[in-house]
PDB file of C-alpha atoms in Angstrom:
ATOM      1  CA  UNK A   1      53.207  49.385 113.532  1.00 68.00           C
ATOM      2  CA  UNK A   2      50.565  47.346 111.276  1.00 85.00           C
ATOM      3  CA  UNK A   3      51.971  46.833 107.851  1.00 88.00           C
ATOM      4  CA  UNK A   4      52.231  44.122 104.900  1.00 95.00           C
ATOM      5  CA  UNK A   5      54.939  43.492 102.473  1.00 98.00           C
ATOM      6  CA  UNK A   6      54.274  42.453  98.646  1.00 98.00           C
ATOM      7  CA  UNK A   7      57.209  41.378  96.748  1.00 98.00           C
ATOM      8  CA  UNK A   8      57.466  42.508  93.286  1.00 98.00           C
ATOM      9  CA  UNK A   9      59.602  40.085  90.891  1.00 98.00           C
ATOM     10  CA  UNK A  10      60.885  41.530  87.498  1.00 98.00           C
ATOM     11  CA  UNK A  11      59.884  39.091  85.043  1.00 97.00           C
ATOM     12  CA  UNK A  12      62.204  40.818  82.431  1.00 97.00           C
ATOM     13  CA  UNK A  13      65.143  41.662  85.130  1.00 97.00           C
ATOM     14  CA  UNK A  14      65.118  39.083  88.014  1.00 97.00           C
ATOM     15  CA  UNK A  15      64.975  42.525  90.342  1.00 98.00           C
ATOM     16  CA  UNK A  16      62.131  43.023  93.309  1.00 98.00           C
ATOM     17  CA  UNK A  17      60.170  45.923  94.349  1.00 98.00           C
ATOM     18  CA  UNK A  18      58.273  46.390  97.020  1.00 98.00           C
ATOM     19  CA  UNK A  19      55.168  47.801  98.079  1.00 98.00           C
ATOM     20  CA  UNK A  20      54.424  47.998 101.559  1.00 98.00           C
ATOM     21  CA  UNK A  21      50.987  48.503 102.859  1.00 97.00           C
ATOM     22  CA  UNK A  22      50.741  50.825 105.742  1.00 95.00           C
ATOM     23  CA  UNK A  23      47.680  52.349 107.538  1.00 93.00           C
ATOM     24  CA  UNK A  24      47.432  55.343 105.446  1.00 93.00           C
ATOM     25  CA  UNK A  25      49.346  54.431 102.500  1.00 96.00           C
ATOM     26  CA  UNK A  26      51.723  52.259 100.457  1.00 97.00           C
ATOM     27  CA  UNK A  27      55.646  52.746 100.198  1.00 98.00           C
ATOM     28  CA  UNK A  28      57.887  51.474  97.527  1.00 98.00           C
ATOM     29  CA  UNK A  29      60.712  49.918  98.004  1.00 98.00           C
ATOM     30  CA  UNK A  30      63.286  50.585  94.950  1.00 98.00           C
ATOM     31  CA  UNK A  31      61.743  50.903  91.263  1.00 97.00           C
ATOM     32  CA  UNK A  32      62.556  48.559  88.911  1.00 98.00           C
ATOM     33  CA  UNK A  33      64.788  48.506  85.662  1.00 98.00           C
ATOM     34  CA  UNK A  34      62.216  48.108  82.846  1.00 98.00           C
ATOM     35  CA  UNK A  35      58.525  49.426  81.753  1.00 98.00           C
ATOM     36  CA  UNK A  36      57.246  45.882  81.887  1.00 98.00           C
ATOM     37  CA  UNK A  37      58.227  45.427  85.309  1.00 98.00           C
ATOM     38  CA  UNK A  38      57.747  48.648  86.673  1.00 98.00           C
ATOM     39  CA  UNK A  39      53.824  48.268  85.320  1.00 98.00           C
ATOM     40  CA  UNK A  40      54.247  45.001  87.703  1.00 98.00           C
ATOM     41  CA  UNK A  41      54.667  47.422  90.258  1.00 98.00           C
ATOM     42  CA  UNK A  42      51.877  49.887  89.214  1.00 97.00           C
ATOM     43  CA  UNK A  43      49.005  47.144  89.318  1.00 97.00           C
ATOM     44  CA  UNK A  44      49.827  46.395  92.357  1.00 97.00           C
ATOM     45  CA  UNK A  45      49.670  50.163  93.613  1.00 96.00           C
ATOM     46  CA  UNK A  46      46.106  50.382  91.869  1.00 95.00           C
ATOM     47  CA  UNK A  47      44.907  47.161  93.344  1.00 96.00           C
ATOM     48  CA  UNK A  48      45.199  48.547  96.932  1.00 95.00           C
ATOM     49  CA  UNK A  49      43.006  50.051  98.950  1.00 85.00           C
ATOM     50  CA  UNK A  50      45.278  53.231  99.960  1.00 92.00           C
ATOM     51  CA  UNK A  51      47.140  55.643  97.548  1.00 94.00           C
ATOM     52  CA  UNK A  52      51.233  55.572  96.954  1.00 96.00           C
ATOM     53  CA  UNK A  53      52.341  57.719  99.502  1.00 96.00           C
ATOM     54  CA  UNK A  54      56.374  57.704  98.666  1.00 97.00           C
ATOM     55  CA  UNK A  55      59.005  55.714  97.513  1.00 98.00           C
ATOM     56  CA  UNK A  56      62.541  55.050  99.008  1.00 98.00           C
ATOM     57  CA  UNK A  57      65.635  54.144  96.842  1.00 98.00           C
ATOM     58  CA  UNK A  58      68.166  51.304  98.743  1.00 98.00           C
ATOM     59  CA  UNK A  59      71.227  52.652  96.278  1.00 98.00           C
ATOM     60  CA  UNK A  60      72.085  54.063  93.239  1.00 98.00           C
ATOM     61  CA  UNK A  61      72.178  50.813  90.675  1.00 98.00           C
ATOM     62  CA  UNK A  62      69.536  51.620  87.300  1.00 98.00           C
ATOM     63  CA  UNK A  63      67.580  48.402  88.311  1.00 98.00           C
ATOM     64  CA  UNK A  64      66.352  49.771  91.729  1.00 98.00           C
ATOM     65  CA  UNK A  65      65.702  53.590  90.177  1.00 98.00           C
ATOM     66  CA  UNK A  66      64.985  53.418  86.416  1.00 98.00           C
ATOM     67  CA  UNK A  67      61.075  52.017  86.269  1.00 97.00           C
ATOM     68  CA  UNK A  68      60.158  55.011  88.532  1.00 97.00           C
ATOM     69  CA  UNK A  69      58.359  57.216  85.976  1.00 96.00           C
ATOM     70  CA  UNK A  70      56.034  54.541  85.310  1.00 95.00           C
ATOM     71  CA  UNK A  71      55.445  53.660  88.372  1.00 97.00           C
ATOM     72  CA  UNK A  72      54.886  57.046  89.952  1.00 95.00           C
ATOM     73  CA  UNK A  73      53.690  58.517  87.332  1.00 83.00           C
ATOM     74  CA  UNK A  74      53.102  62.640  87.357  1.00 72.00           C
ATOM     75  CA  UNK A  75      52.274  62.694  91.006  1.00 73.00           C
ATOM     76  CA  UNK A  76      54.218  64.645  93.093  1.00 86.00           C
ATOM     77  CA  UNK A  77      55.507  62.302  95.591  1.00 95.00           C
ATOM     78  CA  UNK A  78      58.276  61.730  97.802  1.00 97.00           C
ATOM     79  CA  UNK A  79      61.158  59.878  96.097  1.00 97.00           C
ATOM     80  CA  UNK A  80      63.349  59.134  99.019  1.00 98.00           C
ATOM     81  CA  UNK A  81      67.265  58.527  99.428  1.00 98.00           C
ATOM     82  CA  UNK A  82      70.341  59.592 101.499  1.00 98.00           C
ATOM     83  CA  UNK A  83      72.305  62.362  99.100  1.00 98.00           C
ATOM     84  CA  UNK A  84      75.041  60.255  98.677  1.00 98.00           C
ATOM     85  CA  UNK A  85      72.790  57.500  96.657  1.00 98.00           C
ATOM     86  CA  UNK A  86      71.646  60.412  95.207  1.00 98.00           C
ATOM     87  CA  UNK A  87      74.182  62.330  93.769  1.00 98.00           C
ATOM     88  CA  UNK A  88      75.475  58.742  92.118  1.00 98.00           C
ATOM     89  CA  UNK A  89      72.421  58.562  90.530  1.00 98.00           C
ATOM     90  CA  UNK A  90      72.634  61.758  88.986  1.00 98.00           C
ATOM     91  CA  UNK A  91      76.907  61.743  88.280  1.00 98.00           C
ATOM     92  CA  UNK A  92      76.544  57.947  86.704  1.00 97.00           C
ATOM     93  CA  UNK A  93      72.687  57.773  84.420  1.00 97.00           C
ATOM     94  CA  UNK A  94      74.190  59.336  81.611  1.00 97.00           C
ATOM     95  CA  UNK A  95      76.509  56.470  81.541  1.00 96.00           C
ATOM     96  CA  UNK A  96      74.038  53.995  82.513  1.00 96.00           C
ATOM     97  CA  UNK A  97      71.718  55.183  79.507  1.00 97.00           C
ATOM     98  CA  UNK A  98      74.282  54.768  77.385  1.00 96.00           C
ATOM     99  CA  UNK A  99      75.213  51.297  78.277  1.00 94.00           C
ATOM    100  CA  UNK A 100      71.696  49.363  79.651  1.00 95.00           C
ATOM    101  CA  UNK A 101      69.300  51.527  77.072  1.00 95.00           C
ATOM    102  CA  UNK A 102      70.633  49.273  74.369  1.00 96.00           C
ATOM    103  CA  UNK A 103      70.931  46.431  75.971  1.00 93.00           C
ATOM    104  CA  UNK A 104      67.145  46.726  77.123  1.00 95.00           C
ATOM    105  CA  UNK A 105      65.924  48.267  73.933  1.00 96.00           C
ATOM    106  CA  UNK A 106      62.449  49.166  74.221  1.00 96.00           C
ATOM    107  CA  UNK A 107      62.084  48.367  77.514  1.00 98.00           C
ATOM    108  CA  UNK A 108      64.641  50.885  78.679  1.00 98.00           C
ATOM    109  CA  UNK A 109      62.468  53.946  80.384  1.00 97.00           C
ATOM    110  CA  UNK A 110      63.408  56.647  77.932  1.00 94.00           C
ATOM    111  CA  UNK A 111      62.884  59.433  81.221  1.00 94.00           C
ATOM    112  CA  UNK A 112      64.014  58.672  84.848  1.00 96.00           C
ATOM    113  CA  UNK A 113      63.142  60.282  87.808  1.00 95.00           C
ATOM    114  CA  UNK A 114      65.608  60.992  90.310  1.00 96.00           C
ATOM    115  CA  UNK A 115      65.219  60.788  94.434  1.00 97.00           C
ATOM    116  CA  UNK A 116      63.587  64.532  94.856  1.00 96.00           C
ATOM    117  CA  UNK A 117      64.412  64.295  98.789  1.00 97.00           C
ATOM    118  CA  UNK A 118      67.834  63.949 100.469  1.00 98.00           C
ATOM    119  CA  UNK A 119      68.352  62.320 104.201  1.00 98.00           C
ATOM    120  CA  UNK A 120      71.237  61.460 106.181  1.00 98.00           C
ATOM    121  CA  UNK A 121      72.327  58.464 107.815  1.00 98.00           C
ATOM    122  CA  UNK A 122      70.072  57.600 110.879  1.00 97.00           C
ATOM    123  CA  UNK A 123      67.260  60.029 109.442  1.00 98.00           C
ATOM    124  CA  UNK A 124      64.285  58.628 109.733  1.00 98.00           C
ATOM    125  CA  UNK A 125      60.971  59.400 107.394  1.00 98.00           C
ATOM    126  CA  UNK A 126      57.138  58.796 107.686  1.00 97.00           C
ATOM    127  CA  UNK A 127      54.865  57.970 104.615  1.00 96.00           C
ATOM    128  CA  UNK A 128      51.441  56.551 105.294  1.00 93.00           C
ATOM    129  CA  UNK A 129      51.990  56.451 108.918  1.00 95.00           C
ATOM    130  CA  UNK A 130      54.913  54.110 107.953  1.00 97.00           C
ATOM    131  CA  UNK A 131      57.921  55.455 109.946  1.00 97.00           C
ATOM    132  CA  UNK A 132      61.506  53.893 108.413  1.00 98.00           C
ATOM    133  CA  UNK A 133      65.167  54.820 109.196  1.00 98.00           C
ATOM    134  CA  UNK A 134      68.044  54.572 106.177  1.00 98.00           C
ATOM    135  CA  UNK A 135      71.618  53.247 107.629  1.00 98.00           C
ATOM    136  CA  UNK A 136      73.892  54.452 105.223  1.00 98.00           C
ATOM    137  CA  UNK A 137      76.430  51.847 104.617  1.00 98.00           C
ATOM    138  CA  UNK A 138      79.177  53.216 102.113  1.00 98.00           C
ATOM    139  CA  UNK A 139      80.247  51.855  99.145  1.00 98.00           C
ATOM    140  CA  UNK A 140      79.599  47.809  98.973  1.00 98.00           C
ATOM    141  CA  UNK A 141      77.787  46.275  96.282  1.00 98.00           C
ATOM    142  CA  UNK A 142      77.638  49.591  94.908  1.00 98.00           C
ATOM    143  CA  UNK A 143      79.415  53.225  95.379  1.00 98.00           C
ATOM    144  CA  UNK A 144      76.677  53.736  98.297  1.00 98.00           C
ATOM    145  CA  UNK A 145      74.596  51.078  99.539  1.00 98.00           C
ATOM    146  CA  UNK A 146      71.833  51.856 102.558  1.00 98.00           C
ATOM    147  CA  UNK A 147      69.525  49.460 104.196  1.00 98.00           C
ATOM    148  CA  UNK A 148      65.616  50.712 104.935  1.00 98.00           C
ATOM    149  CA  UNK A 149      64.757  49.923 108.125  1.00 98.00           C
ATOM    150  CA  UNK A 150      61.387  49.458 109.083  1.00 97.00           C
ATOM    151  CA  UNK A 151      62.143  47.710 112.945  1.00 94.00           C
ATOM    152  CA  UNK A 152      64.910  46.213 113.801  1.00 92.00           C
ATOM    153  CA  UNK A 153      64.070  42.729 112.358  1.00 95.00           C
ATOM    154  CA  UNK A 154      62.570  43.665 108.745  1.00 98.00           C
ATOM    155  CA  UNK A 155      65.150  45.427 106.583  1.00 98.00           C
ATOM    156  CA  UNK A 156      64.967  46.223 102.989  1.00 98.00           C
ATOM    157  CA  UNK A 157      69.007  45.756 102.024  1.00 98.00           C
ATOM    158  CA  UNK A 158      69.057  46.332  98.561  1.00 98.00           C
ATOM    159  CA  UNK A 159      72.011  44.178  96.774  1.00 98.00           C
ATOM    160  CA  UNK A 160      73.958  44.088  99.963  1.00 98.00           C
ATOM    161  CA  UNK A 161      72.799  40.187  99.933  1.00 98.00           C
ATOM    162  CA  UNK A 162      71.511  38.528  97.082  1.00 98.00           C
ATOM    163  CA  UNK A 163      69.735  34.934  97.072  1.00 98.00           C
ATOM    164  CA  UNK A 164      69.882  32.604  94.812  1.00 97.00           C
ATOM    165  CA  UNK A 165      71.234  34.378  91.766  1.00 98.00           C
ATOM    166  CA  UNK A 166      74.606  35.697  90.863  1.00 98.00           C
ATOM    167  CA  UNK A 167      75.742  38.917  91.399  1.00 98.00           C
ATOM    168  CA  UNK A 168      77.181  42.647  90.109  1.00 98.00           C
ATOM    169  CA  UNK A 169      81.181  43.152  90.904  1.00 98.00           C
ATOM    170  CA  UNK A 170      82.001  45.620  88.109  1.00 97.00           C
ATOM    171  CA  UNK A 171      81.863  48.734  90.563  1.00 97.00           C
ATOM    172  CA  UNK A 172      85.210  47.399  91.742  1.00 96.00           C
ATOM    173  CA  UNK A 173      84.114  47.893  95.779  1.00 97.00           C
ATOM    174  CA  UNK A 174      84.313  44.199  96.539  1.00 96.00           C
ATOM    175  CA  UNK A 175      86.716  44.367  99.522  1.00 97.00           C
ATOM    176  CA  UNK A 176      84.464  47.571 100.795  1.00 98.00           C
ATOM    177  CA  UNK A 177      81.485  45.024 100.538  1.00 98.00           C
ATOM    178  CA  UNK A 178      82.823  42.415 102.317  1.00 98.00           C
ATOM    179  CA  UNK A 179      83.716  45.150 105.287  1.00 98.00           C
ATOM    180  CA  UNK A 180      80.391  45.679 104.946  1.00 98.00           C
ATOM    181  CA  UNK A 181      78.959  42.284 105.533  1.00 98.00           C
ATOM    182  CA  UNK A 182      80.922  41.953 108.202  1.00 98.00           C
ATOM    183  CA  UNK A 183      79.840  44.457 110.187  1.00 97.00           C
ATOM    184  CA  UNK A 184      76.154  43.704 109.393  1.00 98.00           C
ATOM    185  CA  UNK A 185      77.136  40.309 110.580  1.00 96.00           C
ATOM    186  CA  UNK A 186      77.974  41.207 114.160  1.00 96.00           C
ATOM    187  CA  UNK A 187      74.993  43.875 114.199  1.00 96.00           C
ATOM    188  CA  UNK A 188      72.151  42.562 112.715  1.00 97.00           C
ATOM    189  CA  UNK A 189      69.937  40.452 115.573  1.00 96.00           C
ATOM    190  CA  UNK A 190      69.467  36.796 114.652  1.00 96.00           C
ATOM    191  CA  UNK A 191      65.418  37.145 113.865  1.00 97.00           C
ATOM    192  CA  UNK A 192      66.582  39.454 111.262  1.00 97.00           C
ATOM    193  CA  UNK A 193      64.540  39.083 108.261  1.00 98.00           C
ATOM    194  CA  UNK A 194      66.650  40.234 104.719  1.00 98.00           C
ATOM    195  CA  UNK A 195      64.507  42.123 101.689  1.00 98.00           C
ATOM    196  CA  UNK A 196      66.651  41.599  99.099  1.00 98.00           C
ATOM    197  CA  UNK A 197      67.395  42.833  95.622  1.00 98.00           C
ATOM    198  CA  UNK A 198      67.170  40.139  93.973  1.00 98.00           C
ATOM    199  CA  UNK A 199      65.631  36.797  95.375  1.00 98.00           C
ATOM    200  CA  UNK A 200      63.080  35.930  97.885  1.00 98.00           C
ATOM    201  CA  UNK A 201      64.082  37.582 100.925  1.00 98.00           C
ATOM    202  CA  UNK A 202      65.573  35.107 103.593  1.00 98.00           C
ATOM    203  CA  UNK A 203      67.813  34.794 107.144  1.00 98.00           C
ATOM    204  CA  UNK A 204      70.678  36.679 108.099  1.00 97.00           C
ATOM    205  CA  UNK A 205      73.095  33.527 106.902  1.00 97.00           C
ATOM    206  CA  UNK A 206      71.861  35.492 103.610  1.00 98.00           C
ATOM    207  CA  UNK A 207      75.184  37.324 104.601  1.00 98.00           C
ATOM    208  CA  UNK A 208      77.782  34.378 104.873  1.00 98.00           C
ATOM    209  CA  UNK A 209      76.775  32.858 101.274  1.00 98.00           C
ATOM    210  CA  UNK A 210      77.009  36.398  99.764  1.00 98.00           C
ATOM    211  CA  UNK A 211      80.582  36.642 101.804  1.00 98.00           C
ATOM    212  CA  UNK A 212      81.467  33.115  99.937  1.00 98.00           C
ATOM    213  CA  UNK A 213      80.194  34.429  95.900  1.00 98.00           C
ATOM    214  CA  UNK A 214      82.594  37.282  96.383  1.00 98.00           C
ATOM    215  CA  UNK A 215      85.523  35.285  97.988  1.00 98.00           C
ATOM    216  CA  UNK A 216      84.749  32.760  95.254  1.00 98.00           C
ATOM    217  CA  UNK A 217      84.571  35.112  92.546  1.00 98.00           C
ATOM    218  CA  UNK A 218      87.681  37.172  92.924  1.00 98.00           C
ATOM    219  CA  UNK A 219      89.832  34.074  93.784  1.00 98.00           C
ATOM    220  CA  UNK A 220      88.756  32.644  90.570  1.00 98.00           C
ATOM    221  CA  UNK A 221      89.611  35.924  88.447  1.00 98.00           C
ATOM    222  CA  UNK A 222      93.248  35.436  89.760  1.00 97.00           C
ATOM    223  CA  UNK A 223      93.380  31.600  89.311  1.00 97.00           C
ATOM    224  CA  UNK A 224      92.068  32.052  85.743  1.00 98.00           C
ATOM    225  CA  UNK A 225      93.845  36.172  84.760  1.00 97.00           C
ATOM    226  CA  UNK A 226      95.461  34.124  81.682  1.00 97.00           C
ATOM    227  CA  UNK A 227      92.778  33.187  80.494  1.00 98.00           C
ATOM    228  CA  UNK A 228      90.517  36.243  81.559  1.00 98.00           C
ATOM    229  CA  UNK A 229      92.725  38.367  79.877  1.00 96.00           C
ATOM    230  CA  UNK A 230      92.466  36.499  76.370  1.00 97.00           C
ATOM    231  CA  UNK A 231      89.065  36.720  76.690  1.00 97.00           C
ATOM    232  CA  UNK A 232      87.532  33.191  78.285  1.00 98.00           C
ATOM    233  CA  UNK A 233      85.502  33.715  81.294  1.00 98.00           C
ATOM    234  CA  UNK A 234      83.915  30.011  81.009  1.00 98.00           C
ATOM    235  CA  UNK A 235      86.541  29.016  83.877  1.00 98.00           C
ATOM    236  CA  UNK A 236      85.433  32.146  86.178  1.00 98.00           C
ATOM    237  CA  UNK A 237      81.925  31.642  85.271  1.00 98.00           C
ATOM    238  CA  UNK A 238      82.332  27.732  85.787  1.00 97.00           C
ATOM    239  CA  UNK A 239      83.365  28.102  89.584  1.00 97.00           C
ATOM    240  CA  UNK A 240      80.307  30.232  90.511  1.00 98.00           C
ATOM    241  CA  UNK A 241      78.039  28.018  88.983  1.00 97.00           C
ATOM    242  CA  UNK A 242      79.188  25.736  91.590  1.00 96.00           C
ATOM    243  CA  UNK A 243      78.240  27.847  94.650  1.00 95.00           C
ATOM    244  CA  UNK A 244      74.751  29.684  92.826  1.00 97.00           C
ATOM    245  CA  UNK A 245      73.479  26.458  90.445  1.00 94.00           C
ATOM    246  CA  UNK A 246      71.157  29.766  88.853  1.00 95.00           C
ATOM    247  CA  UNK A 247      71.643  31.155  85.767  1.00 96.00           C
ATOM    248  CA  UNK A 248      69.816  33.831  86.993  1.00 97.00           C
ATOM    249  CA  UNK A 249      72.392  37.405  86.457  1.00 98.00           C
ATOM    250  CA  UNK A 250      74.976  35.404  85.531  1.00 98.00           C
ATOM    251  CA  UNK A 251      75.824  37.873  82.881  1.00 96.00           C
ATOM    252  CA  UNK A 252      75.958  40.548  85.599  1.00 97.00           C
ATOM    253  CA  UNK A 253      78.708  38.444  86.951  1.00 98.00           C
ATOM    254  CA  UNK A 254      80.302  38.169  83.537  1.00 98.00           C
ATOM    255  CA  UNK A 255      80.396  41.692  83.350  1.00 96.00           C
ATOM    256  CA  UNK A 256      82.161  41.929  86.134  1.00 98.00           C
ATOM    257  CA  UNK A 257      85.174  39.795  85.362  1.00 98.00           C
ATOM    258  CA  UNK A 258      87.280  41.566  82.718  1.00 97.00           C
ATOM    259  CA  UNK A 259      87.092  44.755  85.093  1.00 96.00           C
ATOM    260  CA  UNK A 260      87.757  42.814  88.556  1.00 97.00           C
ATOM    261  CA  UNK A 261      90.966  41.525  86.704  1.00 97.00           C
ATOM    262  CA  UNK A 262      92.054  45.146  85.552  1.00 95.00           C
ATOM    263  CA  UNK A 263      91.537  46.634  89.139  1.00 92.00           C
ATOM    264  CA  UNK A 264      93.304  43.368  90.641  1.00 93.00           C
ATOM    265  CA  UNK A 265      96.285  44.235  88.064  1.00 90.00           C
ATOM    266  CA  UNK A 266      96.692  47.564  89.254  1.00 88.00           C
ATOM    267  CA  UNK A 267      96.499  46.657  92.789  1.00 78.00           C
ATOM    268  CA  UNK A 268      98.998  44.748  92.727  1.00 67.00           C
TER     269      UNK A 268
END
């Protein structure tokens, strides 16, 4: 299978797209969070040679989804993901509008489009004589995270791994995630080559540093509850800066702390 993969940064979310170049067609690869960056996404749709032919959603986070309307605009096309990423889309972007529309302001896309077509874990789908297959992986990063599989080596894992930048624990699935790793860990083959969320992708040791933020980061929410719970996450956010030097999302990971602490609280 001939193919080429373009990598589309966010320049006002550090979140990637991207477009892969088939023989008949191009397929997105998750769809942004803002207009800016989801017209990042549309150049580089009009600059090719072959029309859009689909797009396929990795999981259910607004900064994979929310650009979509601007990116595929009022064609009818294929917006692809397993029904379980699906139906948290649809149960959870009330909320989301609620809480990223102001925090984005005007770059907040004021309509949404929603995966149109549902598949199943293992299904595999063809779009521009592009043939991938979804794994569905559960909850992890997020209530239900999937990988896109396009051979066995070139995987599009959404924010199962990030690289380079700090990360989203608010959904409160961390140990799930780290199940997850490890299983991807003793599955994925060595030449494995990582499309991630966020960051350039990389190697499958993408997996071990991403197994280290979360260790890292929930250790340091119980070393530091007193303080997290009167409202200073500078010690938290001190000990990841350690491991990711990156600003990048660090206020993703700040988001996460006061509700890591509550869900470690009633754990215990």
């Amino acid at each position: 299978m001939t193919y080429r993969i373009d990598r589309i940064a966010g320049q006002v979310m550090p979140v990637n797209s991207f477009v892969v170049h088939g023989p008949d067609g191009l397929v997105v690869v998750d769809g942004m969070l803002t207009t800016s960056d989801a017209a990042l996404v549309r150049q580089a749709i009009d600059d090719a040679d072959v029309p859009l032919a689909g797009v396929v959603i990795t999981h259910p986070h607004p900064d994979h989804y929310a650009g979509l309307t601007h990116i595929v605009g009022h064609h009818e096309l294929p917006i692809i993901a397993t029904s379980e990423v699906a139906a948290v889309i649809r149960r959870d972007d009330e909320t989301k509008d609620a809480i990223v529309g102001p925090m984005m302001g005007p770059e907040w896309p004021k309509r949404r489009l929603f995966p149109n077509h549902t598949v199943g874990d293992g299904d595999t789908v063809t779009l521009g004589e592009l043939t991938l297959r979804v794994r569905s992986l559960g909850p992890g990063e997020s209530f239900a995270d999937t990988i896109w599989e396009l051979d066995d080596a070139t995987l599009f894992v959404g924010d199962v791994a990030y690289n380079g930048m700090h990360a989203y624990l608010a959904d409160g699935q961390w140990a799930h995630w780290l199940e997850v790793i490890d299983r991807l860990d003793h599955d994925l083959p060595s030449t494995a080559t990582l499309y991630v969320g966020h960051g350039p992708p990389g190697a499958k040791d993408l997996l071990a540093a991403q197994r280290r933020y979360i260790e890292t980061f929930v250790e340091a929410v119980q070393r530091h509850a007193t303080a997290v719970a009167d409202g200073n996450h500078r010690p938290v956010l001190d000990e990841l800066r350690r491991i990711v030097t990156s600003e990048d999302l660090l206020f993703l990971a700040d988001l996460s702390i006061s509700p890591t602490l509550v869900q470690l609280t009633t754990d215990s």
